[in-house]
Amino acid sequence: MEIERKFLTKEIPFDLTKYPYKQITQAYISFSPTIRIRQSDDAYILTVKGKGHLAREEFELPLSKEDYDRLFGKTEGTPVIKKRYLVPVEGGLTAEVDIYEGELEGLMTTEVEFPSLEAAESFVAPAWFGKDVSEEKAYKNTSLSLYGMPKEE
């Protein structure tokens, strides 16, 4: 079970480059159900996700580079490319700050995964996280792949 909240981040009040990061490219074989392939640095992963926003089932399977490359040719939409910084926050949690690249350049989001729904619902985000967009479909990576940059409100 994946339980996470996502925030639309406008600016970071500290130097992100002091934190470790991963270079991520992900693309979608299917949007319904969600079947994603991801390259994260030198790791390749196939992910199947259930429906939902705050909590949903998720299954991951490691791939070889060859299988990833073969499946990449079968993807739909635009690949989502981002640099993910791993920033520790209170409660032993990690904020995953995504700086998007390519067609999504200028977008920045912060996600936090939680051990339970109760922890997710009681979490008080630091002000720099920005607006909570956990329930907004336009900020899901599947929507970003299909439709591009969401329109600002």
PDB file of C-alpha atoms in Angstrom, residues 9-65:
ATOM      1  CA  THR A   9       6.105  23.751  -4.112  1.00  0.00           C
ATOM      2  CA  LYS A  10       6.980  27.264  -5.288  1.00  0.00           C
ATOM      3  CA  GLU A  11      10.369  27.828  -3.669  1.00  0.00           C
ATOM      4  CA  ILE A  12      12.830  26.077  -1.400  1.00  0.00           C
ATOM      5  CA  PRO A  13      14.215  28.154   1.515  1.00  0.00           C
ATOM      6  CA  PHE A  14      17.523  26.230   1.597  1.00  0.00           C
ATOM      7  CA  ASP A  15      20.145  24.781  -0.743  1.00  0.00           C
ATOM      8  CA  LEU A  16      18.731  21.551  -2.209  1.00  0.00           C
ATOM      9  CA  THR A  17      22.113  20.564  -3.639  1.00  0.00           C
ATOM     10  CA  LYS A  18      23.238  19.586  -0.120  1.00  0.00           C
ATOM     11  CA  TYR A  19      20.888  16.592  -0.283  1.00  0.00           C
ATOM     12  CA  PRO A  20      21.155  13.340  -2.235  1.00  0.00           C
ATOM     13  CA  TYR A  21      19.110  13.036  -5.414  1.00  0.00           C
ATOM     14  CA  LYS A  22      18.062  10.557  -8.071  1.00  0.00           C
ATOM     15  CA  GLN A  23      17.628  11.268 -11.782  1.00  0.00           C
ATOM     16  CA  ILE A  24      14.275   9.751 -12.776  1.00  0.00           C
ATOM     17  CA  THR A  25      12.633   9.071 -16.133  1.00  0.00           C
ATOM     18  CA  GLN A  26       9.245   7.393 -16.082  1.00  0.00           C
ATOM     19  CA  ALA A  27       6.812   6.505 -18.803  1.00  0.00           C
ATOM     20  CA  TYR A  28       3.469   4.741 -18.965  1.00  0.00           C
ATOM     21  CA  ILE A  29       2.567   1.521 -20.739  1.00  0.00           C
ATOM     22  CA  SER A  30      -1.054   1.934 -19.615  1.00  0.00           C
ATOM     23  CA  PHE A  31      -3.040   4.631 -17.846  1.00  0.00           C
ATOM     24  CA  SER A  32      -5.958   2.394 -16.848  1.00  0.00           C
ATOM     25  CA  PRO A  33      -4.781   0.398 -15.028  1.00  0.00           C
ATOM     26  CA  THR A  34      -1.652   2.437 -14.288  1.00  0.00           C
ATOM     27  CA  ILE A  35       1.407   0.521 -15.459  1.00  0.00           C
ATOM     28  CA  ARG A  36       4.614   2.523 -15.309  1.00  0.00           C
ATOM     29  CA  ILE A  37       8.252   1.913 -16.089  1.00  0.00           C
ATOM     30  CA  ARG A  38      10.885   3.980 -14.334  1.00  0.00           C
ATOM     31  CA  GLN A  39      14.596   4.472 -14.575  1.00  0.00           C
ATOM     32  CA  SER A  40      15.981   5.833 -11.307  1.00  0.00           C
ATOM     33  CA  ASP A  41      19.717   6.328 -11.757  1.00  0.00           C
ATOM     34  CA  ASP A  42      20.871   2.780 -12.669  1.00  0.00           C
ATOM     35  CA  ALA A  43      17.752   0.963 -11.401  1.00  0.00           C
ATOM     36  CA  TYR A  44      14.855  -0.049 -13.675  1.00  0.00           C
ATOM     37  CA  ILE A  45      11.406  -0.772 -12.241  1.00  0.00           C
ATOM     38  CA  LEU A  46       7.965  -1.775 -13.529  1.00  0.00           C
ATOM     39  CA  THR A  47       5.137  -0.524 -11.290  1.00  0.00           C
ATOM     40  CA  VAL A  48       1.431  -1.363 -11.304  1.00  0.00           C
ATOM     41  CA  LYS A  49      -0.727   1.045  -9.286  1.00  0.00           C
ATOM     42  CA  GLY A  50      -4.302   0.746  -8.083  1.00  0.00           C
ATOM     43  CA  LYS A  51      -6.879   3.525  -8.060  1.00  0.00           C
ATOM     44  CA  GLY A  52      -6.928   6.251  -5.457  1.00  0.00           C
ATOM     45  CA  HIS A  53      -5.271   9.477  -4.379  1.00  0.00           C
ATOM     46  CA  LEU A  54      -4.004   9.442  -0.805  1.00  0.00           C
ATOM     47  CA  ALA A  55      -3.735   5.631  -0.507  1.00  0.00           C
ATOM     48  CA  ARG A  56      -3.580   2.942  -3.177  1.00  0.00           C
ATOM     49  CA  GLU A  57      -2.174  -0.481  -3.878  1.00  0.00           C
ATOM     50  CA  GLU A  58       1.208  -0.587  -5.581  1.00  0.00           C
ATOM     51  CA  PHE A  59       3.277  -3.486  -6.911  1.00  0.00           C
ATOM     52  CA  GLU A  60       6.888  -3.106  -8.104  1.00  0.00           C
ATOM     53  CA  LEU A  61       9.072  -5.469 -10.096  1.00  0.00           C
ATOM     54  CA  PRO A  62      12.746  -4.903 -10.989  1.00  0.00           C
ATOM     55  CA  LEU A  63      13.597  -4.821 -14.704  1.00  0.00           C
ATOM     56  CA  SER A  64      16.798  -5.256 -16.652  1.00  0.00           C
ATOM     57  CA  LYS A  65      17.956  -2.311 -18.778  1.00  0.00           C
TER      58      LYS A  65
END
